[in-house]
XYZ file of C-alpha atoms in Angstrom:
733
model
C -58.659 -46.568 -87.740
C -57.783 -48.656 -90.774
C -55.516 -51.648 -90.369
C -54.199 -51.786 -93.917
C -53.903 -49.751 -97.097
C -56.430 -49.750 -99.897
C -53.754 -50.626 -102.438
C -54.743 -53.509 -104.715
C -52.659 -55.544 -107.145
C -52.208 -53.913 -110.534
C -51.483 -57.111 -112.463
C -52.995 -60.548 -112.832
C -50.189 -62.071 -110.753
C -51.077 -61.775 -107.072
C -48.434 -62.367 -104.423
C -50.552 -63.337 -101.422
C -47.627 -62.712 -99.081
C -47.664 -58.978 -99.791
C -48.302 -56.824 -96.680
C -51.443 -55.207 -98.104
C -53.323 -58.479 -97.693
C -52.908 -58.619 -93.918
C -54.090 -56.679 -90.912
C -51.753 -56.184 -87.997
C -52.336 -58.633 -85.163
C -51.959 -56.095 -82.338
C -54.137 -53.456 -83.972
C -56.780 -56.057 -84.762
C -56.810 -57.044 -81.090
C -57.255 -53.388 -80.116
C -60.263 -53.215 -82.398
C -61.703 -56.273 -80.670
C -61.305 -54.485 -77.342
C -62.972 -51.420 -78.874
C -65.993 -53.604 -79.586
C -66.004 -54.610 -75.927
C -65.954 -50.937 -74.937
C -68.797 -50.278 -77.363
C -71.040 -52.502 -75.228
C -70.365 -50.056 -72.384
C -71.113 -47.117 -74.667
C -74.331 -48.644 -76.043
C -77.345 -47.390 -74.078
C -79.255 -50.551 -75.069
C -77.012 -52.441 -72.640
C -78.317 -52.549 -69.017
C -76.536 -49.999 -66.824
C -74.560 -52.336 -64.560
C -73.621 -54.447 -67.569
C -72.192 -51.280 -69.145
C -69.942 -50.931 -66.102
C -68.968 -54.583 -66.510
C -67.916 -54.111 -70.129
C -65.882 -51.046 -69.193
C -64.145 -53.138 -66.528
C -63.495 -55.930 -69.054
C -62.008 -53.366 -71.453
C -59.520 -52.348 -68.746
C -58.769 -55.912 -67.645
C -58.101 -56.880 -71.261
C -55.711 -53.958 -71.663
C -53.759 -54.964 -68.567
C -53.026 -58.373 -70.068
C -52.320 -56.859 -73.483
C -49.642 -54.619 -71.997
C -48.167 -57.328 -69.772
C -47.745 -59.756 -72.657
C -47.931 -58.162 -76.092
C -46.744 -54.574 -75.507
C -43.926 -55.646 -73.198
C -42.681 -57.979 -75.917
C -42.778 -55.256 -78.546
C -40.928 -52.812 -76.275
C -38.211 -55.399 -75.726
C -37.887 -55.822 -79.496
C -37.613 -52.049 -79.902
C -34.987 -51.921 -77.140
C -32.740 -54.473 -78.855
C -33.465 -52.885 -82.255
C -35.294 -55.778 -83.875
C -36.238 -54.658 -87.372
C -38.187 -57.756 -88.462
C -41.579 -56.817 -89.852
C -44.883 -58.577 -89.319
C -46.783 -59.916 -92.365
C -48.585 -56.555 -92.649
C -45.238 -54.767 -93.021
C -44.881 -53.051 -89.623
C -41.709 -53.063 -87.550
C -41.940 -53.292 -83.733
C -41.355 -49.528 -83.447
C -44.107 -48.750 -85.952
C -46.473 -51.104 -84.165
C -45.834 -49.312 -80.882
C -46.510 -45.943 -82.528
C -49.808 -47.236 -83.880
C -50.809 -48.795 -80.528
C -50.180 -45.565 -78.608
C -51.981 -43.483 -81.201
C -54.997 -45.779 -81.098
C -55.218 -46.120 -77.339
C -55.049 -42.543 -76.071
C -58.396 -41.365 -77.498
C -60.053 -44.647 -76.493
C -58.903 -44.238 -72.898
C -60.215 -40.680 -72.843
C -63.509 -41.957 -74.231
C -63.704 -44.596 -71.500
C -62.949 -42.064 -68.768
C -65.529 -39.607 -70.094
C -68.101 -42.373 -70.376
C -67.762 -43.193 -66.696
C -67.540 -39.658 -65.335
C -70.134 -37.960 -67.548
C -72.578 -40.772 -68.270
C -72.397 -43.908 -66.145
C -71.650 -42.201 -62.831
C -74.632 -39.801 -63.104
C -76.887 -42.658 -64.237
C -75.842 -44.687 -61.215
C -76.850 -41.792 -58.988
C -80.304 -41.782 -60.584
C -80.713 -45.333 -59.318
C -79.459 -44.680 -55.792
C -75.800 -45.537 -56.300
C -73.667 -42.503 -55.476
C -69.893 -42.535 -55.699
C -69.032 -39.354 -53.830
C -65.947 -37.198 -53.875
C -64.464 -36.937 -50.403
C -64.698 -33.167 -50.414
C -68.462 -33.348 -51.046
C -69.098 -35.397 -47.916
C -70.718 -33.866 -44.842
C -68.965 -33.614 -41.450
C -70.620 -36.761 -40.066
C -69.696 -38.786 -43.127
C -66.076 -37.609 -43.047
C -65.903 -38.296 -39.323
C -67.107 -41.868 -39.895
C -64.521 -42.440 -42.629
C -61.774 -41.006 -40.444
C -62.611 -43.502 -37.704
C -62.747 -46.272 -40.305
C -59.339 -45.185 -41.582
C -57.827 -45.288 -38.111
C -59.229 -48.734 -37.338
C -59.118 -50.578 -40.676
C -56.804 -48.820 -43.136
C -54.007 -47.096 -41.223
C -52.571 -50.337 -39.737
C -52.205 -51.798 -43.239
C -50.373 -48.870 -44.843
C -46.598 -48.574 -45.196
C -45.356 -45.185 -46.431
C -42.021 -45.493 -48.224
C -39.882 -42.387 -48.469
C -37.425 -41.790 -51.297
C -34.085 -40.204 -50.382
C -30.392 -41.211 -50.305
C -31.069 -43.465 -47.318
C -34.183 -44.973 -48.847
C -33.826 -46.060 -52.484
C -36.841 -46.023 -54.736
C -39.114 -48.894 -53.668
C -39.829 -51.911 -55.863
C -43.390 -51.430 -57.018
C -45.578 -54.454 -57.623
C -47.247 -55.076 -60.962
C -50.656 -53.415 -61.488
C -50.378 -51.692 -58.117
C -52.268 -48.464 -57.480
C -50.130 -45.936 -55.633
C -50.150 -42.429 -54.208
C -47.140 -40.275 -54.967
C -47.004 -37.916 -51.974
C -45.016 -34.687 -51.927
C -44.161 -33.364 -48.437
C -41.995 -30.540 -47.115
C -39.933 -30.668 -43.949
C -40.897 -27.428 -42.124
C -37.507 -27.297 -40.374
C -35.346 -27.540 -43.482
C -37.793 -26.468 -46.171
C -36.687 -29.446 -48.259
C -39.382 -31.129 -50.328
C -39.423 -34.907 -50.233
C -41.243 -37.655 -52.052
C -42.935 -40.761 -50.649
C -44.966 -43.582 -52.058
C -48.060 -45.048 -50.413
C -49.495 -48.209 -51.920
C -53.281 -48.438 -52.039
C -53.685 -51.914 -50.519
C -55.332 -54.433 -52.790
C -56.396 -56.432 -49.744
C -59.052 -53.819 -48.900
C -62.205 -52.959 -50.883
C -61.614 -50.286 -53.530
C -65.072 -48.769 -52.942
C -66.088 -48.063 -49.340
C -69.807 -47.776 -48.602
C -71.238 -45.535 -45.913
C -73.658 -46.998 -43.354
C -77.308 -46.468 -44.152
C -77.869 -43.879 -41.409
C -75.319 -41.622 -43.167
C -77.009 -41.777 -46.568
C -78.392 -38.473 -47.877
C -81.836 -37.510 -46.718
C -84.615 -37.447 -49.272
C -87.260 -39.487 -50.968
C -84.833 -41.788 -52.781
C -84.478 -45.328 -51.462
C -80.693 -45.345 -51.443
C -78.861 -48.501 -52.362
C -75.210 -47.550 -51.933
C -73.332 -44.359 -51.117
C -69.579 -44.323 -50.764
C -66.120 -43.184 -51.803
C -62.933 -44.733 -53.126
C -60.306 -46.184 -50.829
C -57.599 -43.957 -52.286
C -59.564 -40.817 -51.440
C -59.943 -41.890 -47.831
C -56.199 -42.530 -47.658
C -55.364 -39.249 -49.381
C -57.440 -37.183 -46.947
C -55.818 -38.825 -43.941
C -52.182 -38.662 -45.018
C -51.332 -36.521 -41.967
C -51.508 -39.751 -39.940
C -48.681 -41.152 -42.081
C -46.497 -38.031 -42.180
C -46.928 -36.258 -38.808
C -45.014 -32.998 -38.521
C -44.572 -32.694 -42.288
C -46.331 -30.239 -44.567
C -48.337 -32.036 -47.241
C -47.840 -30.458 -50.659
C -49.878 -32.800 -52.807
C -50.800 -36.368 -53.641
C -51.231 -37.951 -57.051
C -52.317 -41.404 -58.146
C -50.216 -43.560 -60.407
C -50.259 -47.192 -61.522
C -47.646 -49.346 -63.191
C -47.814 -52.344 -65.505
C -44.870 -54.736 -65.733
C -43.766 -57.295 -68.272
C -45.429 -60.493 -67.021
C -44.455 -62.857 -69.832
C -41.586 -65.060 -68.778
C -39.794 -67.777 -70.741
C -39.100 -71.035 -68.945
C -36.180 -73.079 -70.229
C -37.958 -76.403 -69.863
C -35.130 -78.462 -71.282
C -32.726 -77.008 -68.685
C -35.060 -77.229 -65.680
C -34.539 -80.085 -63.237
C -38.078 -79.579 -61.919
C -40.557 -77.680 -64.095
C -42.886 -76.947 -61.177
C -40.105 -75.321 -59.146
C -38.809 -73.424 -62.167
C -42.215 -71.889 -62.822
C -42.673 -71.067 -59.128
C -39.448 -69.081 -59.225
C -40.533 -67.174 -62.319
C -43.947 -66.346 -60.830
C -42.256 -64.716 -57.831
C -40.210 -62.548 -60.199
C -43.188 -61.479 -62.302
C -44.758 -59.270 -59.610
C -41.703 -57.126 -58.855
C -38.998 -57.665 -61.463
C -40.560 -57.341 -64.894
C -39.685 -54.152 -66.755
C -42.324 -51.425 -66.570
C -44.181 -51.198 -69.878
C -46.865 -48.667 -68.882
C -47.169 -45.853 -66.363
C -50.643 -44.419 -65.750
C -50.792 -41.110 -63.916
C -53.332 -38.471 -63.002
C -53.200 -35.503 -65.340
C -52.652 -33.136 -62.401
C -49.310 -34.706 -61.413
C -46.636 -31.951 -61.409
C -43.712 -32.203 -63.798
C -41.031 -32.839 -61.167
C -42.872 -35.852 -59.760
C -43.609 -37.087 -63.246
C -39.966 -36.892 -64.267
C -38.851 -38.552 -61.054
C -41.172 -41.517 -61.622
C -40.130 -41.763 -65.251
C -36.441 -41.943 -64.371
C -36.810 -44.350 -61.462
C -39.101 -46.734 -63.359
C -37.228 -46.546 -66.646
C -40.347 -45.601 -68.591
C -40.214 -43.706 -71.872
C -42.271 -40.539 -72.063
C -44.445 -42.028 -74.802
C -45.423 -44.907 -72.490
C -46.981 -42.594 -69.913
C -50.757 -42.432 -70.067
C -52.355 -39.395 -68.433
C -55.900 -39.977 -67.220
C -58.626 -37.836 -65.704
C -60.702 -39.351 -62.929
C -60.402 -42.896 -61.625
C -57.453 -45.092 -62.458
C -57.904 -48.833 -62.842
C -61.494 -48.977 -64.026
C -61.195 -52.764 -63.865
C -62.508 -52.364 -60.323
C -65.922 -51.316 -61.672
C -66.806 -55.022 -61.460
C -67.706 -54.170 -57.840
C -70.977 -52.532 -58.833
C -72.362 -55.751 -60.287
C -72.638 -57.030 -56.712
C -75.287 -54.422 -55.865
C -78.902 -55.626 -55.453
C -80.248 -53.981 -58.610
C -81.538 -56.807 -60.826
C -83.386 -54.415 -63.137
C -80.041 -52.918 -64.149
C -78.502 -56.261 -65.111
C -79.087 -58.922 -67.706
C -81.950 -61.231 -66.853
C -80.481 -64.202 -64.961
C -80.052 -67.401 -66.920
C -80.094 -70.819 -65.275
C -78.456 -73.448 -67.480
C -80.658 -76.445 -68.232
C -79.885 -80.143 -68.288
C -79.011 -81.266 -71.839
C -82.103 -83.102 -73.167
C -80.260 -86.361 -73.832
C -79.017 -86.497 -70.235
C -82.349 -85.834 -68.536
C -83.113 -89.564 -68.107
C -79.987 -89.918 -65.990
C -81.382 -87.561 -63.369
C -84.604 -89.566 -63.275
C -82.843 -92.867 -62.552
C -80.902 -94.250 -59.657
C -78.615 -96.734 -61.399
C -75.047 -95.597 -61.113
C -74.284 -96.501 -64.716
C -77.235 -94.746 -66.340
C -75.114 -91.856 -67.694
C -72.926 -94.399 -69.465
C -76.040 -96.142 -70.822
C -77.193 -92.840 -72.279
C -73.841 -92.201 -73.938
C -73.851 -95.725 -75.382
C -77.143 -94.888 -77.079
C -75.475 -92.142 -79.099
C -73.196 -89.112 -78.918
C -74.255 -86.257 -76.633
C -73.334 -82.654 -77.415
C -73.563 -79.878 -74.830
C -73.638 -76.143 -75.456
C -72.595 -74.108 -72.431
C -73.749 -71.861 -70.782
C -77.184 -72.559 -72.212
C -76.849 -76.155 -71.057
C -75.408 -76.982 -67.678
C -71.739 -77.820 -67.251
C -72.524 -79.297 -63.832
C -75.262 -81.568 -65.195
C -73.092 -82.832 -68.039
C -69.294 -82.697 -67.969
C -68.971 -82.424 -64.212
C -71.512 -85.199 -63.623
C -69.706 -87.402 -66.166
C -66.441 -87.128 -64.218
C -68.098 -87.386 -60.802
C -70.007 -90.508 -61.796
C -66.877 -92.042 -63.258
C -65.094 -91.367 -59.964
C -67.741 -93.319 -58.025
C -68.607 -96.050 -60.523
C -67.185 -99.403 -59.419
C -66.721 -100.545 -63.013
C -64.542 -97.572 -64.003
C -60.866 -98.512 -64.066
C -59.142 -95.357 -65.297
C -59.783 -91.629 -65.698
C -57.441 -89.413 -67.706
C -57.910 -85.644 -68.120
C -56.149 -82.533 -69.322
C -56.480 -79.471 -67.069
C -55.496 -76.148 -68.658
C -57.431 -73.745 -66.443
C -59.859 -74.655 -63.676
C -61.534 -72.809 -60.815
C -60.222 -72.316 -57.300
C -62.842 -74.642 -55.830
C -62.998 -77.115 -58.693
C -65.449 -80.015 -58.287
C -63.622 -81.661 -61.197
C -60.410 -81.800 -59.184
C -62.330 -83.054 -56.160
C -63.807 -85.832 -58.319
C -60.351 -86.877 -59.547
C -59.133 -87.037 -55.958
C -62.170 -89.132 -54.990
C -61.475 -91.461 -57.903
C -57.883 -91.980 -56.772
C -59.080 -92.641 -53.235
C -61.507 -95.213 -54.672
C -58.589 -97.137 -56.123
C -58.911 -96.080 -59.747
C -55.953 -95.173 -61.886
C -56.194 -91.417 -62.375
C -53.959 -89.361 -64.646
C -54.164 -85.579 -64.761
C -52.152 -83.483 -67.155
C -51.929 -80.096 -65.427
C -50.592 -77.400 -67.736
C -48.297 -75.341 -65.509
C -47.608 -72.875 -68.319
C -51.205 -71.608 -68.642
C -50.419 -67.901 -68.433
C -51.634 -66.161 -65.245
C -53.018 -69.448 -63.936
C -49.620 -70.941 -63.134
C -49.909 -70.431 -59.381
C -53.407 -71.911 -59.251
C -52.356 -74.903 -61.344
C -49.337 -75.577 -59.127
C -51.647 -75.721 -56.107
C -53.921 -78.211 -57.852
C -51.001 -80.287 -59.110
C -49.697 -80.732 -55.587
C -53.135 -81.475 -54.184
C -53.703 -84.127 -56.845
C -50.283 -85.665 -56.287
C -50.889 -85.834 -52.531
C -54.077 -87.825 -53.230
C -52.267 -90.383 -55.362
C -53.170 -89.011 -58.793
C -50.512 -89.434 -61.475
C -49.782 -85.815 -62.401
C -47.805 -84.877 -65.495
C -46.955 -81.408 -66.718
C -47.196 -81.928 -70.449
C -44.711 -82.174 -73.285
C -41.466 -80.186 -73.267
C -41.738 -77.256 -75.662
C -45.525 -77.422 -75.999
C -48.496 -76.126 -74.060
C -51.262 -78.677 -73.611
C -54.379 -76.704 -74.511
C -56.632 -79.580 -75.523
C -59.849 -80.130 -73.500
C -60.137 -83.895 -73.290
C -61.129 -86.610 -70.819
C -60.999 -90.394 -71.164
C -62.863 -92.855 -68.929
C -62.046 -96.568 -69.227
C -64.793 -98.880 -67.947
C -65.066 -102.659 -67.563
C -68.374 -103.816 -69.039
C -68.928 -107.568 -68.774
C -66.197 -109.187 -70.844
C -64.905 -106.090 -72.609
C -63.344 -102.694 -72.023
C -65.369 -99.646 -73.099
C -63.888 -96.176 -73.468
C -65.924 -93.009 -72.907
C -64.618 -89.624 -73.982
C -65.280 -85.943 -73.575
C -63.788 -83.597 -76.168
C -64.567 -79.918 -75.778
C -63.765 -76.372 -76.793
C -63.564 -74.900 -73.279
C -61.740 -75.425 -70.014
C -62.927 -77.724 -67.250
C -63.940 -74.701 -65.232
C -67.471 -74.495 -63.773
C -67.194 -70.735 -63.276
C -66.205 -69.734 -66.800
C -68.706 -72.259 -68.165
C -71.391 -69.750 -67.138
C -69.678 -66.914 -69.021
C -68.102 -68.527 -72.095
C -69.986 -70.231 -74.893
C -68.433 -73.644 -75.432
C -69.296 -76.982 -76.990
C -68.500 -80.463 -75.755
C -69.002 -83.976 -77.078
C -69.594 -87.072 -74.925
C -69.119 -90.293 -76.851
C -68.194 -93.948 -76.535
C -67.257 -94.370 -80.196
C -64.385 -96.796 -80.367
C -62.373 -94.720 -82.824
C -62.479 -91.644 -80.571
C -61.621 -93.733 -77.518
C -58.638 -95.252 -79.310
C -57.505 -91.811 -80.474
C -57.645 -90.378 -76.966
C -55.740 -93.381 -75.640
C -52.997 -92.642 -78.157
C -53.105 -88.925 -77.345
C -52.684 -89.476 -73.616
C -49.811 -91.877 -74.295
C -48.196 -89.089 -76.308
C -48.730 -86.652 -73.419
C -47.542 -88.889 -70.590
C -44.923 -91.131 -72.205
C -42.514 -91.257 -75.112
C -45.037 -92.111 -77.802
C -44.257 -90.823 -81.293
C -47.848 -91.236 -82.469
C -48.206 -89.403 -85.783
C -51.564 -90.682 -87.082
C -55.049 -90.645 -85.606
C -58.254 -92.272 -86.743
C -60.668 -89.366 -86.334
C -59.060 -86.604 -84.286
C -57.033 -83.788 -85.752
C -54.251 -83.262 -83.208
C -51.789 -80.363 -83.037
C -48.924 -80.137 -83.571
C -49.029 -83.479 -85.396
C -51.990 -83.622 -87.788
C -54.189 -80.565 -87.250
C -52.505 -78.183 -89.663
C -52.173 -80.651 -92.511
C -55.701 -81.916 -91.830
C -57.238 -78.444 -92.082
C -55.116 -77.662 -95.138
C -56.398 -80.841 -96.807
C -60.020 -79.954 -96.016
C -59.602 -76.484 -97.561
C -57.833 -77.920 -100.611
C -60.745 -80.305 -101.080
C -63.163 -77.350 -101.243
C -60.834 -75.620 -103.709
C -60.873 -78.712 -105.910
C -64.682 -78.856 -105.753
C -64.937 -75.222 -106.877
C -62.435 -75.780 -109.670
C -64.576 -78.699 -110.853
C -67.592 -76.392 -111.051
C -69.353 -77.779 -107.982
C -70.607 -75.797 -104.947
C -67.855 -75.258 -102.377
C -68.223 -73.590 -98.985
C -66.232 -73.162 -95.789
C -67.620 -71.865 -92.532
C -65.283 -71.432 -89.564
C -65.939 -70.019 -86.111
C -62.989 -69.299 -83.859
C -61.474 -66.781 -81.460
C -58.647 -65.580 -83.691
C -57.328 -65.977 -87.235
C -53.629 -65.105 -87.506
C -51.823 -67.932 -89.287
C -50.405 -66.810 -92.631
C -50.689 -70.177 -94.372
C -54.350 -70.576 -93.439
C -55.133 -67.004 -94.556
C -53.456 -67.547 -97.926
C -55.370 -70.772 -98.426
C -58.643 -68.969 -97.748
C -57.628 -66.296 -100.283
C -56.906 -69.028 -102.838
C -60.256 -70.629 -102.069
C -62.064 -67.341 -102.590
C -60.243 -66.742 -105.865
C -61.515 -70.000 -107.375
C -65.109 -69.550 -106.182
C -65.317 -71.053 -102.678
C -67.757 -69.170 -100.443
C -66.073 -68.521 -97.086
C -67.867 -67.253 -93.992
C -65.875 -66.610 -90.832
C -67.161 -65.851 -87.334
C -64.130 -64.528 -85.480
C -64.585 -62.904 -82.100
C -61.147 -61.369 -81.693
C -58.072 -60.991 -83.872
C -58.495 -61.319 -87.629
C -55.448 -60.691 -89.813
C -57.319 -61.698 -92.991
C -58.583 -58.830 -95.114
C -61.998 -59.638 -96.598
C -63.780 -58.094 -99.548
C -60.817 -57.402 -101.846
C -61.831 -57.802 -105.512
C -60.150 -60.797 -107.056
C -58.580 -61.852 -103.769
C -61.102 -62.173 -100.956
C -64.403 -60.929 -102.354
C -66.082 -64.239 -101.481
C -64.970 -64.026 -97.838
C -67.244 -62.565 -95.162
C -66.009 -61.949 -91.595
C -68.219 -61.131 -88.633
C -67.542 -60.781 -84.918
C -70.099 -61.463 -82.174
C -69.638 -59.457 -78.960
C -72.292 -59.630 -76.276
C -73.450 -61.055 -72.998
C -71.305 -64.187 -73.306
C -67.755 -64.544 -74.533
C -67.883 -66.563 -77.744
C -65.314 -69.305 -77.223
C -66.473 -72.370 -79.183
C -64.523 -73.351 -82.305
C -66.503 -74.874 -85.180
C -65.255 -75.783 -88.651
C -67.657 -76.759 -91.447
C -66.863 -77.924 -94.991
C -69.462 -78.467 -97.725
C -67.684 -81.506 -99.238
C -69.925 -81.683 -102.323
C -73.037 -81.955 -100.169
C -71.654 -84.573 -97.729
C -70.922 -81.932 -95.115
C -68.311 -82.345 -92.421
C -68.414 -80.503 -89.093
C -65.664 -80.316 -86.482
C -65.364 -78.796 -83.002
C -62.272 -78.417 -80.861
C -59.870 -76.323 -78.847
C -57.759 -74.707 -81.575
C -57.836 -71.364 -83.334
C -56.014 -70.832 -86.614
C -52.958 -69.259 -85.039
C -49.329 -70.456 -85.297
C -49.263 -71.191 -81.565
C -52.363 -73.426 -81.757
C -51.327 -75.232 -84.911
C -47.614 -75.635 -84.176
C -46.755 -75.008 -80.514
C -49.676 -76.440 -78.551
C -51.322 -79.793 -78.067
C -54.853 -79.377 -79.421
C -57.635 -81.769 -80.376
C -60.389 -81.212 -82.936
C -63.064 -83.873 -83.384
C -65.572 -84.518 -86.161
C -69.254 -84.349 -85.203
C -70.994 -87.097 -87.147
C -74.433 -87.629 -85.592
C -76.933 -85.986 -88.023
C -78.973 -84.468 -85.179
C -75.878 -82.877 -83.652
C -74.745 -81.597 -87.041
C -78.156 -79.959 -87.420
C -77.665 -78.269 -84.031
C -74.372 -76.810 -85.215
C -75.984 -75.656 -88.466
C -78.756 -73.890 -86.564
C -76.287 -72.211 -84.209
C -74.174 -70.904 -87.074
C -77.259 -69.766 -88.962
C -78.446 -67.770 -85.947
C -75.039 -66.151 -85.541
C -74.733 -65.224 -89.197
C -78.192 -63.622 -89.084
C -77.475 -61.632 -85.896
C -78.330 -57.931 -86.257
C -77.690 -56.866 -82.650
C -74.327 -58.229 -81.489
C -72.695 -58.854 -84.886
C -70.027 -56.638 -86.444
C -69.004 -56.828 -90.104
C -65.296 -56.497 -90.922
C -64.706 -54.310 -93.961
C -61.818 -54.331 -96.409
C -60.291 -51.197 -94.853
C -60.086 -52.844 -91.428
C -63.015 -51.073 -89.799
C -65.886 -52.925 -88.143
C -69.506 -51.886 -88.571
C -72.134 -53.027 -86.094
C -75.313 -54.383 -87.594
C -78.604 -52.755 -86.639
C -82.155 -53.979 -87.262
C -83.948 -52.337 -90.168
C -87.093 -50.223 -89.605
C -89.442 -53.212 -89.881
C -86.956 -55.879 -88.817
C -87.015 -57.814 -85.557
C -83.900 -57.735 -83.414
C -81.900 -60.950 -83.659
C -79.496 -61.313 -80.752
C -77.550 -64.587 -80.815
C -77.367 -65.025 -77.063
C -81.004 -64.103 -76.473
C -82.170 -66.428 -79.247
C -80.087 -69.316 -77.954
C -81.491 -68.868 -74.441
C -85.014 -68.695 -75.844
C -84.430 -71.767 -77.969
C -82.930 -73.717 -75.065
C -85.753 -72.718 -72.721
C -88.442 -73.858 -75.178
C -86.757 -77.193 -75.693
C -86.310 -77.692 -71.937
C -90.010 -77.039 -71.412
C -90.930 -79.629 -74.012
C -91.983 -77.113 -76.648
C -91.078 -77.107 -80.306
C -87.999 -75.196 -81.361
C -88.675 -75.304 -85.076
C -90.685 -72.098 -84.945
C -87.819 -70.233 -83.324
C -85.347 -71.495 -85.875
C -87.634 -70.648 -88.797
C -88.482 -67.231 -87.438
C -84.853 -66.234 -87.627
C -83.717 -67.779 -90.892
C -82.419 -65.385 -93.487
C -81.533 -65.271 -97.152
C -77.884 -65.083 -98.017
C -75.804 -66.133 -100.990
C -73.587 -69.162 -100.572
C -75.340 -70.721 -97.564
C -72.649 -73.025 -96.055
C -75.398 -75.383 -94.922
C -76.186 -76.185 -98.548
């Protein structure tokens, strides 16, 4: 699928706002998800990891429908005709989304049924069909149904006395057709497959098939067990058929913050509505569902025919995550244990409570998760601050954190130790609202000053400030990162963080927290670029500086790594930079609305995407600056929401050794020939492959190897040199 036309300007005057210079945001996201699915299709990926990527593909789609598709459908409903920068109306975008998705969903289903499922069986993991089970196995499952499943089920009939039930979002259901033998009237009922029970039910070992194979797991799906025991739910009725279906509701809700007396209560009310009240934006059904049932569901749910997705086989392949729990290490990625960042190792060899602060005073510390441990760096920093008798104040922003967060526990301990603790808990972090409300209340109960952010903005910045009394002066220690304070995702997402006691950064964070918690109108910062105040104009100025360097005949280069590039102003600036000779290299994991490789417009712009074992989440921005290079890391992508509607913080990295680390990381990523995809001018992505005599260069493998060598005291120069490559316009100069 191409995301734009091949039409090019026919005159010397180029209007960079023309639609042909932009890819559609939604279609670009779908292509990102296609690259995720490709990891499941790629037989170089370990088998259970292939199941994981298929599950991620489905989980991603759920959120895409709940947020993006639901919004487009609402625009179509009220006849919004406004076009996106690429020239598509909401209706045209929906047509393109449906057209793109149907073959991809068939491909995913066929992959599981015809490839992954048989391969699992080869390794002793058999997902059986209920009808293929022997009498003893069926008898066991019947007893299990009676004892464990039947008491949980609630069949809901649909007739004049029983209106169509309110179906919960993302619920898996059985549509059951029954006939009353006395009247001959056919009736319809709905049975929800309970999410509180395991989706995949394993048989006990003594009921595994006989043979030479050392079986690991043999079982069936929960819905099949329910379906073959429906007579318990409808005694005296004649069962005509049963068919799976699943619904997706609009889960994006606006909160009128300026009208809410209590933001926490307002969001709680909206969360309760999300599960049952959002309009249905997708109906997934089994292909075998008869037309009368299909039409009945369509009418009752208010779903358009074009928003019904017929699927063969299992629905909700997100549940394939289950198989990663099986004891088959040879079918998974080799485990990785994050190491202690080298600069922080002395702390773990000392007993003085202030040794981590001594280390930070010696110079900035940069961590790269998950290669380096979140627990031995960021978490330890906060925990030590909570216990240190000289620490007076801790201030943090919490966007998303885990359900058993040691960070939150440390903040509570700090408050109990008499320190002033301020936590900005972002209640509007989508799909984490409920979790964040729980933490906000727990923190408040412990005496922490909890604030919910700034009206009209989401607080997305990842920052912490520790104020410490040291002899006759106050010293401020900071953490500024690219990822959430979440120990669980820190093992899955690649993120960077900076620990520093530089006075300018400490003063900037003091001003930032005053902006977040009070009525400060701070509009200038010493070092930080802060959205929505200074980040956009700061990045614009940095790009303009490279443009001026190129116009003066000097080398000019920009290298940016981010999750998504959507903002029209930033894209046009990059086009202008390319036109005057600036070399631009972009590493963008997800959405990219910029169209590279157009002669005379973007032919000096290269875009790659890295998709692999870890989710690339770190944001890095590098500018050549006539040889005096500047590097930045932070929480913001180049999207309108990050630049204009969120609180974000981007910090310069100034220590030469840390700058070299960022250079090496970017060099490794740009040379990747295993996980990297090149974006072409027509909108397609092409995965790189090693040449016949070329070694495989996998970013995540190389970073683990490099980190391991350094942790063991070995040299890392050889690794870096082994994977350097020749390319024009090296942004490292």
